[in-house]
Coordinates of C-alpha atoms and ligand atoms in Angstrom, one line a residue:
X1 CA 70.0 -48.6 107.8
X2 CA 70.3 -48.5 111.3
X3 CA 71.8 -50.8 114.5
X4 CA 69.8 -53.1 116.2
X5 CA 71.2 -54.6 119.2
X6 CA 70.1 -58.2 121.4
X7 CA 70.6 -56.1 124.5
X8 CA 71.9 -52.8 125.9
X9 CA 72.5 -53.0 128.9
X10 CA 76.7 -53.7 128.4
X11 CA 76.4 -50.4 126.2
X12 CA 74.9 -48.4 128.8
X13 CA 77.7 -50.5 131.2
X14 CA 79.7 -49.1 128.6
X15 CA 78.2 -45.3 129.1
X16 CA 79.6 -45.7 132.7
X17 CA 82.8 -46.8 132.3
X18 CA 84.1 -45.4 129.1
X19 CA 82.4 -41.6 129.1
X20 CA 81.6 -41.2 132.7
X21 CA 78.3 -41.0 132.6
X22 CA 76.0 -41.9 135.8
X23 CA 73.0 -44.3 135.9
X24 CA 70.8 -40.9 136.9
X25 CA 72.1 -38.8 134.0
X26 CA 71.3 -41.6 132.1
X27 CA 67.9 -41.6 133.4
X28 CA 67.7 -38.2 133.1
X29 CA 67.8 -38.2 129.0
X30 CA 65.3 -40.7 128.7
X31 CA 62.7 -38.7 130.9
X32 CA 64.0 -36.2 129.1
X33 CA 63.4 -37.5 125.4
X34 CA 59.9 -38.7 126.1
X35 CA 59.4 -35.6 127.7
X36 CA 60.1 -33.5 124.5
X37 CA 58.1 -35.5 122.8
X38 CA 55.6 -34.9 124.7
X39 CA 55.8 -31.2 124.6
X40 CA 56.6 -31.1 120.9
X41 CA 53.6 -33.6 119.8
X42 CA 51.0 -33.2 122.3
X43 CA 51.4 -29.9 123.5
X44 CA 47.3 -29.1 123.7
X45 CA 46.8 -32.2 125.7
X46 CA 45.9 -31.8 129.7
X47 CA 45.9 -34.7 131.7
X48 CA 49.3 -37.1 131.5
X49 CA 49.1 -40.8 133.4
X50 CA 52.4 -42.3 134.2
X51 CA 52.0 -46.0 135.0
X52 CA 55.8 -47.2 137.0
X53 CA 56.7 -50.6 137.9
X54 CA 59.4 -51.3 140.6
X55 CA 62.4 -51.2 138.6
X56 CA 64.4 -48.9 136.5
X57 CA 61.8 -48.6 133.6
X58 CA 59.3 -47.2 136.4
X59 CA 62.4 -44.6 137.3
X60 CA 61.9 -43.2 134.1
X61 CA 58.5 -42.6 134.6
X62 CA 59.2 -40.8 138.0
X63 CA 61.4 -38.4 136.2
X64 CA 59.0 -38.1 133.7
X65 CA 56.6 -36.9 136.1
X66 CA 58.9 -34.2 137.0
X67 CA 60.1 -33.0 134.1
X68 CA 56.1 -32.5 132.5
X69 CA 54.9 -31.4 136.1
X70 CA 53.0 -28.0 135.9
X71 CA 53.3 -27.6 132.6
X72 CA 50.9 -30.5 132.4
X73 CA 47.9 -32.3 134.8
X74 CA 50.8 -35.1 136.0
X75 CA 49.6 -38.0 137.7
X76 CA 51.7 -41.2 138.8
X77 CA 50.6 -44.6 139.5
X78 CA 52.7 -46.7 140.8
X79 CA 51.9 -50.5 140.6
X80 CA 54.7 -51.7 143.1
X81 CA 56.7 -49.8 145.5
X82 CA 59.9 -48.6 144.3
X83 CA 62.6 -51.5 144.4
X84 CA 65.4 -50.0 142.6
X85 CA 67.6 -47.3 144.5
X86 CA 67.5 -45.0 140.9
X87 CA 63.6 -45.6 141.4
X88 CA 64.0 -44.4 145.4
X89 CA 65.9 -41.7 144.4
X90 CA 63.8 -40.1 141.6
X91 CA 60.8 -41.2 144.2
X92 CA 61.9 -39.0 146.7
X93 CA 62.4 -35.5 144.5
X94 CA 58.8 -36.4 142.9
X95 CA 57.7 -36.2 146.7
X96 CA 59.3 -33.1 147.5
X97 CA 57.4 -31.5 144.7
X98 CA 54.3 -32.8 145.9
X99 CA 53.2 -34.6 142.4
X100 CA 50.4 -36.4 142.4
X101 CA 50.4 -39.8 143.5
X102 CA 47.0 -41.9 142.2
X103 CA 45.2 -45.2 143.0
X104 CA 42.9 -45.3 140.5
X105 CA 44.1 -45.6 136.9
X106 CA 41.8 -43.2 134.7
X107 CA 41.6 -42.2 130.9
X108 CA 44.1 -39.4 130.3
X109 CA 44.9 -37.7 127.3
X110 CA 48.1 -39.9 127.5
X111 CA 49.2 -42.4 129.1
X112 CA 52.9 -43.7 129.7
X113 CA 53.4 -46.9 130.2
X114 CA 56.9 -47.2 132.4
X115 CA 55.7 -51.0 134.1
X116 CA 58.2 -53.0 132.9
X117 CA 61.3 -52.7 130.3
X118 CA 64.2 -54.3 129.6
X119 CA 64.1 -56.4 132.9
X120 CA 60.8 -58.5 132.2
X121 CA 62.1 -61.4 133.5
X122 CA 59.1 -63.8 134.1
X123 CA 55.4 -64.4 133.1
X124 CA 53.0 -61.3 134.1
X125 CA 50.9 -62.2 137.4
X126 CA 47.0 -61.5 137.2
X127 CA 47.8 -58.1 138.7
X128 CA 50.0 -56.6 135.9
X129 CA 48.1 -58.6 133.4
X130 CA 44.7 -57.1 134.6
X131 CA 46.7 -53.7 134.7
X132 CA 48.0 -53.5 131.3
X133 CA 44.2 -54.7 129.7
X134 CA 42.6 -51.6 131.4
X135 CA 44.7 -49.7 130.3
X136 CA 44.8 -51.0 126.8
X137 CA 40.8 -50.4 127.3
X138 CA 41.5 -46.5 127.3
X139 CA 41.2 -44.6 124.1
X140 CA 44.2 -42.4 125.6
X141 CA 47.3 -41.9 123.4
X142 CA 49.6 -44.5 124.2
X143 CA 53.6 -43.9 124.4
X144 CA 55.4 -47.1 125.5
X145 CA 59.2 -46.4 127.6
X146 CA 61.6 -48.3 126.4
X147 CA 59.2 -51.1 125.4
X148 CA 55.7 -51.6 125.9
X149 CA 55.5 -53.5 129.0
X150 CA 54.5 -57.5 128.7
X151 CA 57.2 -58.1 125.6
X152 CA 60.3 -59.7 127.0
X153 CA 63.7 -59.6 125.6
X154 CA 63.1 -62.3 122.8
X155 CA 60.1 -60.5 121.7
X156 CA 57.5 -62.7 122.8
X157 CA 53.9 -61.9 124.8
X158 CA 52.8 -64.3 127.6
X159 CA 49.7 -63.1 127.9
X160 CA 49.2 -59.4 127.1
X161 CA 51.3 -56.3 126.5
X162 CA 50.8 -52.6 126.6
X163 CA 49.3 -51.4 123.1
X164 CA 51.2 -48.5 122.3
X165 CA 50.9 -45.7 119.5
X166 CA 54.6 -45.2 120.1
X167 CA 57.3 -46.5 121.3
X168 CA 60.4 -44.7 122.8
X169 CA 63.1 -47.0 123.1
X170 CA 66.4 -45.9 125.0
X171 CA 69.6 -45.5 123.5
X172 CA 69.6 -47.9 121.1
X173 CA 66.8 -50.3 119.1
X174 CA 66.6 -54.0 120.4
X175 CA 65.6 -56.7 118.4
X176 CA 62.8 -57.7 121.1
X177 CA 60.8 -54.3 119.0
X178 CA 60.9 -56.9 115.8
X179 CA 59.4 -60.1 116.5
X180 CA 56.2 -60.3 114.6
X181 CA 54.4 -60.7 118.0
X182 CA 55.8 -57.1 118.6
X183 CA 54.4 -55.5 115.5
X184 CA 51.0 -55.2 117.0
X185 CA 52.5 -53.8 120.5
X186 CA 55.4 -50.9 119.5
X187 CA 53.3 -48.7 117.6
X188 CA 56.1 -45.9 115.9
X189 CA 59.3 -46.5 117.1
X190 CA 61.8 -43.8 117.7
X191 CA 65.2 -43.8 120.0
X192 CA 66.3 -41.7 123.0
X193 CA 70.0 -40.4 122.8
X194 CA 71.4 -41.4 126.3
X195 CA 73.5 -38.4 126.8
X196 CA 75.7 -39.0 124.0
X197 CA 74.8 -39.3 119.9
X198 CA 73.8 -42.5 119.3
X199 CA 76.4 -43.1 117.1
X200 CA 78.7 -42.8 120.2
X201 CA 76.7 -45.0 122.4
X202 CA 76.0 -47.4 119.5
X203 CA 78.8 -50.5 119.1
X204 CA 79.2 -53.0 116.0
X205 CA 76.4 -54.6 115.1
X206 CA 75.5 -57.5 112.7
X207 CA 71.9 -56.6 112.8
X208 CA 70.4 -53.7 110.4
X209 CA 66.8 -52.2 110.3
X210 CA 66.1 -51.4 106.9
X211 CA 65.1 -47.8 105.5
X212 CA 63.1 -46.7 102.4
X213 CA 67.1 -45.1 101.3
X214 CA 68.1 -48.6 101.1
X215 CA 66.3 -49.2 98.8
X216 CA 68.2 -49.3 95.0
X217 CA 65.5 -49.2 92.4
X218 CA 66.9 -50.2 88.8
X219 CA 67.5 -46.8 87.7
X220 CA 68.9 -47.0 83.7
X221 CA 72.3 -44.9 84.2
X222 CA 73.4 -45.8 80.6
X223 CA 71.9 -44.2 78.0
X224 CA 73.8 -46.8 75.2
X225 CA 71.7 -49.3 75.9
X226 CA 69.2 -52.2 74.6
X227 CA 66.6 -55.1 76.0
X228 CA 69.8 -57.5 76.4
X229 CA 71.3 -54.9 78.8
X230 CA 69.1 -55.8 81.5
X231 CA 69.0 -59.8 81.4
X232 CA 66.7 -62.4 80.4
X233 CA 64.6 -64.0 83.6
X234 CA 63.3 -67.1 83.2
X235 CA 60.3 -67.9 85.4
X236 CA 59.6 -72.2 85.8
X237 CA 56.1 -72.4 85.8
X238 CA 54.3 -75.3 87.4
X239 CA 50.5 -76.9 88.2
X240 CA 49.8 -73.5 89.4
X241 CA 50.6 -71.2 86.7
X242 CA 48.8 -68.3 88.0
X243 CA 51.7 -68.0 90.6
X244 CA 54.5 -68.0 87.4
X245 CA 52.8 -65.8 85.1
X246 CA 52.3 -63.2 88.3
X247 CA 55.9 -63.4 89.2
X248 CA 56.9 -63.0 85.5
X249 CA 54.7 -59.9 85.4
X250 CA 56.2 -58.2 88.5
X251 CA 59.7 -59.2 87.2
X252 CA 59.2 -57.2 83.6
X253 CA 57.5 -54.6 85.7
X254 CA 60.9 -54.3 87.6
X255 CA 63.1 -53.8 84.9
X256 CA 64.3 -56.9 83.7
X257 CA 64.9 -56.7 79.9
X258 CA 63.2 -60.1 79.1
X259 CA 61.1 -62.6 81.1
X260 CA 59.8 -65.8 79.9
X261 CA 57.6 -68.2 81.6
X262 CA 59.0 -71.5 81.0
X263 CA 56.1 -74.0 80.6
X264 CA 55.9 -77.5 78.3
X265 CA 51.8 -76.8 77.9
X266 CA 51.5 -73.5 75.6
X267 CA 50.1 -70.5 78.0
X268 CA 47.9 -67.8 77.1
X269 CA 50.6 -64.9 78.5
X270 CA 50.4 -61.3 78.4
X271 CA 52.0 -59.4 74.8
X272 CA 54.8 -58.9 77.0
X273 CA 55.6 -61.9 78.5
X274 CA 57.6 -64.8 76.4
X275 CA 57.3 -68.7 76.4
X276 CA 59.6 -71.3 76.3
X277 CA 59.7 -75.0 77.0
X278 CA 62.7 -75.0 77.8
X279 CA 65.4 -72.9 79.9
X280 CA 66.6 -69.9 77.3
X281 CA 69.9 -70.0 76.7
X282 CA 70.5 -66.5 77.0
X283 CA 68.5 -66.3 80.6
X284 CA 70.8 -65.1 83.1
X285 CA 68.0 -65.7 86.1
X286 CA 66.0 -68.4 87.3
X287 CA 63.0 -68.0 89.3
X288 CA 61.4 -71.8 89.9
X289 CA 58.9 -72.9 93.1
X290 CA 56.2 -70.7 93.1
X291 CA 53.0 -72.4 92.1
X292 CA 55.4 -75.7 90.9
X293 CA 53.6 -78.5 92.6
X294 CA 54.0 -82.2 90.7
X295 CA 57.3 -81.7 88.6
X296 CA 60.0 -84.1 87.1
X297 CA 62.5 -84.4 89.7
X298 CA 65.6 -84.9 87.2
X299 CA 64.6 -82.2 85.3
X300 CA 64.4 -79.5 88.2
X301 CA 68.0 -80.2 89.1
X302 CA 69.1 -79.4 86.0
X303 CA 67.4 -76.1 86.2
X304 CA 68.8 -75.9 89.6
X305 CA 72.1 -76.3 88.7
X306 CA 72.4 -73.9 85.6
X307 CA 74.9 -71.6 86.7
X308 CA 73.0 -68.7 87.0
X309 CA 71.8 -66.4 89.9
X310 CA 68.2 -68.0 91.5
X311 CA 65.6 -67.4 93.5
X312 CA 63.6 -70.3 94.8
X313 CA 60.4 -70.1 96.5
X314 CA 57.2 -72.2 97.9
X315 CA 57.0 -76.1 96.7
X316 CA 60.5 -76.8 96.7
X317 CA 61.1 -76.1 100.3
X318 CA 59.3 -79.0 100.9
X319 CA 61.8 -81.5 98.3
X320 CA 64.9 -82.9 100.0
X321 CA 66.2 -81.8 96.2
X322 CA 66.8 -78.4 97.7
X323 CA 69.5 -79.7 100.2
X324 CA 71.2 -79.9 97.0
X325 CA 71.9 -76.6 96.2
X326 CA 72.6 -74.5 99.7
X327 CA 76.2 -74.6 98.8
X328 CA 75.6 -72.0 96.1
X329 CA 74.9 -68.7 95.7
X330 CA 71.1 -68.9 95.8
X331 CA 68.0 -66.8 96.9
X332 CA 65.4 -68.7 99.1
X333 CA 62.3 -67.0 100.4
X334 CA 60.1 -69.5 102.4
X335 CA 57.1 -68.0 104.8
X336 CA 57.4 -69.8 108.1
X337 CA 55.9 -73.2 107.6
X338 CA 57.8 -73.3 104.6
X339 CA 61.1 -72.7 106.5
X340 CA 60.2 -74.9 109.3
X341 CA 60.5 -77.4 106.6
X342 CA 63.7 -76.6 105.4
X343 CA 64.9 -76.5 108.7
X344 CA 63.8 -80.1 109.2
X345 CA 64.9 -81.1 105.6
X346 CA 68.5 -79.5 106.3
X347 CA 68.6 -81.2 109.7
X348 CA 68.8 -78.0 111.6
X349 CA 65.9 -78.3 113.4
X350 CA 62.2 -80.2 113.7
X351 CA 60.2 -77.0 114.9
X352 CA 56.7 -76.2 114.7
X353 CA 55.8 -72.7 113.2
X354 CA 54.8 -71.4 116.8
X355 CA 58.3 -72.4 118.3
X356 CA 59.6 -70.3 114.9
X357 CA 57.6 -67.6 115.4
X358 CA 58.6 -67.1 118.7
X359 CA 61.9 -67.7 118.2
X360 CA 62.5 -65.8 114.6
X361 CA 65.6 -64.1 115.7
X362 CA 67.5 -67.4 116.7
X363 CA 66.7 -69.8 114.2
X364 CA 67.5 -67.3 111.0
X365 CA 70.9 -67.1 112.2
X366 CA 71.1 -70.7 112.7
X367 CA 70.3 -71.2 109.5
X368 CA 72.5 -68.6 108.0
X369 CA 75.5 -70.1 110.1
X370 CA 75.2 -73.5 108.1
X371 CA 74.5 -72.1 104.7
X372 CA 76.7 -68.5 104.3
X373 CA 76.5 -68.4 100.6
X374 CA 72.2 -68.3 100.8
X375 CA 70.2 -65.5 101.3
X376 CA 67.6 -66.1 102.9
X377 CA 64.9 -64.1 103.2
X378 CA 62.1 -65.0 106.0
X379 CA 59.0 -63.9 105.6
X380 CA 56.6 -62.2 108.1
X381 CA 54.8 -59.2 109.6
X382 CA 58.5 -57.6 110.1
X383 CA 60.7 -59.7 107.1
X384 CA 64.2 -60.6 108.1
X385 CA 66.8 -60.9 105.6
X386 CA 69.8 -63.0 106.8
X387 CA 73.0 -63.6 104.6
X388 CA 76.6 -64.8 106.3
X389 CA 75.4 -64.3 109.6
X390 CA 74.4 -60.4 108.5
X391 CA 70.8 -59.9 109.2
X392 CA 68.3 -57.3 108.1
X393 CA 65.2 -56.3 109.2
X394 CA 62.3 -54.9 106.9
X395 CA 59.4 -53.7 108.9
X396 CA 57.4 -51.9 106.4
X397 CA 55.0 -54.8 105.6
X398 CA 51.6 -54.4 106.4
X399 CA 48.1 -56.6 106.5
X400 CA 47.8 -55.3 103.0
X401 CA 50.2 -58.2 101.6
X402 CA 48.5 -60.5 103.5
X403 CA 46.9 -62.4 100.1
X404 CA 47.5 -65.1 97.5
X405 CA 49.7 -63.8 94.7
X406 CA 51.8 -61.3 97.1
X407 CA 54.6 -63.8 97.4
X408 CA 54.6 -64.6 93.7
X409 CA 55.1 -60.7 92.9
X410 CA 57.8 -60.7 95.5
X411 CA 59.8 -63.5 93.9
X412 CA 59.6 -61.6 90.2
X413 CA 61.0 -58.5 91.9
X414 CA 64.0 -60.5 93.3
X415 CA 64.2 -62.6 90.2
X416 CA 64.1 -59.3 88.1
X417 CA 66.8 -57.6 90.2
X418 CA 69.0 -60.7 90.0
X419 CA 69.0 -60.7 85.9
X420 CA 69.8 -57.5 85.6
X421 CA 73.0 -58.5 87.9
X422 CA 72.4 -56.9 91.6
X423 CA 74.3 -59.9 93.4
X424 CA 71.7 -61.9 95.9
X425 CA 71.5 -59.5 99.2
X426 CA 70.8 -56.4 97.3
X427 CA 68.5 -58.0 95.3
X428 CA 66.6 -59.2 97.9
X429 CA 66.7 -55.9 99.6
X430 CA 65.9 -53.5 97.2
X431 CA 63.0 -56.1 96.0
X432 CA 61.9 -56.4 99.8
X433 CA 62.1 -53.0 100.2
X434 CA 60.1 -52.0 96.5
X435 CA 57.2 -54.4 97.7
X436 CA 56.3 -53.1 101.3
X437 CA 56.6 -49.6 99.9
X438 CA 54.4 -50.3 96.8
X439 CA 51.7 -52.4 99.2
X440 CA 52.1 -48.9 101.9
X441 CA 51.8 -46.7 98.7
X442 CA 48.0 -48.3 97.7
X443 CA 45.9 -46.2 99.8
X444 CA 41.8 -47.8 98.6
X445 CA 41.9 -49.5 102.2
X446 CA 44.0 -52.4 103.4
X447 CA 42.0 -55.5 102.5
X448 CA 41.5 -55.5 98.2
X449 CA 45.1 -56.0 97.1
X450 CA 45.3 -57.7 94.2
X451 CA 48.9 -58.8 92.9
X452 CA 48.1 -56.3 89.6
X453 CA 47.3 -53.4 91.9
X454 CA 50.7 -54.3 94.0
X455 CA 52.9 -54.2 90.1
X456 CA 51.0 -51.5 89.1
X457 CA 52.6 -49.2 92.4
X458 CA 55.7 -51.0 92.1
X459 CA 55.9 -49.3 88.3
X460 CA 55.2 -45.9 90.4
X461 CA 58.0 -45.6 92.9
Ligands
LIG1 N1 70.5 -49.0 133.1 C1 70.5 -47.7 132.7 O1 71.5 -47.0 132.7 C2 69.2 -47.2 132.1 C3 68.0 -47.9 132.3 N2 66.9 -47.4 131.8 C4 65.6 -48.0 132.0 O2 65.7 -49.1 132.9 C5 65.0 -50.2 132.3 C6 65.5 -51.5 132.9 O3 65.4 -51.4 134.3 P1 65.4 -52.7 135.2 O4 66.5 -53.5 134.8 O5 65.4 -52.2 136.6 O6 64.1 -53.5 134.8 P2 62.6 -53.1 134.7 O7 62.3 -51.7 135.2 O8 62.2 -53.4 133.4 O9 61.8 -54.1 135.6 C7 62.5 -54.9 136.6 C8 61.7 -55.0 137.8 O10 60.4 -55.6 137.6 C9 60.5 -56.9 138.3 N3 59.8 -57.9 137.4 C10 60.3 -58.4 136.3 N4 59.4 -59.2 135.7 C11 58.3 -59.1 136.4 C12 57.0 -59.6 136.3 N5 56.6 -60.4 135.3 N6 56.1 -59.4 137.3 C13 56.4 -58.6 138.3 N7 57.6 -58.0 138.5 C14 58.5 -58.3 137.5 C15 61.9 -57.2 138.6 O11 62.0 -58.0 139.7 C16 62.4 -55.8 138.8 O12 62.1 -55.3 140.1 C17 65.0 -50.0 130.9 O13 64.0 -50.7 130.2 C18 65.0 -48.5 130.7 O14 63.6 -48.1 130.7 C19 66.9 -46.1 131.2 O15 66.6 -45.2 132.2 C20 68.1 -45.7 130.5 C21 69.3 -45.9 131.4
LIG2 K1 57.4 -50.0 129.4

């Protein structure tokens, strides 16, 4: 996994201080990064545009300019006059090499987009606005400094923002480049070294972006072994039972040894799949929500308080009986109305799923400050996994899980991890993890997904 930092501007502060490094040799790596890029990727291409606001982000651009001119057709457009002294400075050597300095923004092979970065600071005016559309108009390829311009440093879009293929951010990633909003915006994302490795310019974190090698499938390692070695899941099914007998599927798809779908009517299930009426005694996982709708409240907590691992999902996040339980070790997995109604019920906040979905980065770790011993696992375009104020980021999810059922299979991954004993965070990793890859992994097109297609790659990773 790798760091992801709220800001960088105290660790390039840091670069200064501590290693001696300047503000223009700084500069001069990330020009320089983008640069190799360039060269490496695009080497056939002709004509580069370098669009450069008035602060430091459009100083990168300017030494862009220099570093590609010659070796490519360089042009530079510069929105505002240089503000910044780095931005004077690297204006002045671009002028003694005589680069070309445009008015007129035109379809290049590439463009750069060096507008704003890190110090977006207020709404875009009509001029930037009508800037950034043009050039999102162009069928150019799109490389976004830093960040594409028009996302600020919560991650949010006013009104428009640069549309980038990719995305090279400097130094270090920022949390800004996960906000849902983002996801349509950053395009690939990969990060400049300042001068130093980034392991060196990199601090503590308590934010993670996840990998695909993070990911700990349920590999048998004992060869002594039998169905009771890998737990018993139970799965509560409710009104819905589709969403129950799905997640019961994906759980014994994911290893777990048993799984029953617990149900008082009698259920036409797969061979595979058990019923009970009642919670096994032998189940050493719960998985109850999905699909539950109308239930008997007394009943439910006393499923809810079997001491077993859990994962909880849909319906319940809407009962004030799920107050009950955030003192335990649980697994909860709301999408974002959902949580703004835990958040209400839990008296954190009364939010509307906009304000959350602007805001995903502040209240997870709200949440996660109240209630240490839940994980709680977000979900989204990027999914963030927060436990004792240690947040992960999975950014793998596509538009392909956006259908009925993907949640369902979701919850029978974690509930199948959790009865074969990974504790609740690596559950809900490696189960976050499994699902995006198996949803990237079906390649018909990204609209037909049905939850049986989504197990059937999950059995192929
Ligand atoms: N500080 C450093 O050592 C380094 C900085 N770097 C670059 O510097 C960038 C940050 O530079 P800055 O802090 O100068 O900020 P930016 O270059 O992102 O932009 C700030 C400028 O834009 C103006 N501005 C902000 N919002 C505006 C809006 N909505 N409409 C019109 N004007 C607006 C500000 O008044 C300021 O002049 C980073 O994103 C990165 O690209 C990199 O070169 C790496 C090293
Ligand atoms: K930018």
């Amino acid at each position: 996994m790798q760091k992801i930092f709220d800001e960088v501007n105290s660790l390039d502060k840091r670069c200064y201080e501590k290693f001696l490094l300047s503000e223009d040799l700084l500069m001069e790596h990330a020009a320089s990064s983008i640069a190799s890029y360039i060269r490496e990727n695009h080497s056939s291409c002709k004509s580069i545009l370098i669009v450069c606001g008035s602060g430091n982000n459009g100083a990168d651009g300017i030494t862009l300019a220099r570093l590609l001119h010659k070796k490519f057709d360089v042009k530079l457009y510069l929105a505002s006059n240089p503000k910044s002294s780095m931005t004077q400075l690297q204006f002045q050597r671009v002028e003694a090499l005589k680069i070309e300095i445009i008015n007129e923004l035109f379809e290049a092979d590439i463009i750069v987009d060096c507008l704003f970065g890190t110090g977006l600071n207020k709404p875009l005016d009509e001029k930037s606005t009508n800037l950034i559309n043009t050039l999102n108009s162009y069928n150019s390829f799109k490389i976004a400094c830093d960040i594409p311009s028009g996302i600020n440093n919560l991650g949010q879009v006013q009104s428009v923002a640069f549309e980038a293929d990719i995305t090279i951010t400097m130094g270090a990633l920022k949390t800004s480049l996960f906000s849902d909003v983002s996801k349509d915006y950053v395009g690939k994302i990969i990060v400049a070294d300042l001068g130093v490795e980034r392991e060196v310019y990199e601090v503590e974190s308590n934010k993670f972006l996840l990998d695909e090698s993070d990911m700990n499938l349920p590999f048998r390692n004992k060869k002594n072994s039998h169905k009771g070695s890998f737990g018993h899941l139970n799965v509560v099914a409710g009104c819905k039972k589709g969403a129950g007998i799905i997640a019961a599927n994906a759980a014994f798809n994911f290893g777990s040894g048993l799984v029953s779908v617990v149900c008082h009517e009698n259920l036409d299930l797969p061979y595979h799949l058990m019923q009970t009426h009642f919670i096994s005694e032998n189940c050493t996982a719960i998985a109850i929500g999905m699909g539950l709708g109308k239930y008997e409240t007394d009943e439910i907590r006393k499923i809810l308080n079997k001491n077993v691992s859990k994962i909880i999902d849909a319906d319940l996040f809407y009962d004030e009986l799920i107050c009950e339980v955030l003192n335990q070790e649980i697994v909860l997995t709301p999408h974002p109305k959902e949580f703004c109604s835990l958040l209400k019920l839990c008296k954190i906040a009364d939010i509307k799923v906009e304000e959350l979905q602007n805001n995903r980065f502040l209240y997870v770790p709200m949440f996660s400050k109240k209630y240490p011993k839940v994980t709680l696992l977000l979900k989204g375009a990027n999914v963030i996994i927060s436990k004792n104020e240690k947040l992960f980021v999975n950014s793998f999810g596509s538009a392909v899980l956006s259908k009925g059922g993907s949640g369902d299979v979701l919850s029978g991954l974690i509930g199948s991890l959790l009865a074969q004993g990974y504790d609740c965070l690596d559950s809900v990793i490696t189960a976050s993890l499994a699902h995006t890859m198996a949803a990237k992994n079906y390649d018909k097109n990204n609209y037909s997904l049905l939850p049986t297609d989504l197990i059937e790659e999950i059995r192929k990773l």
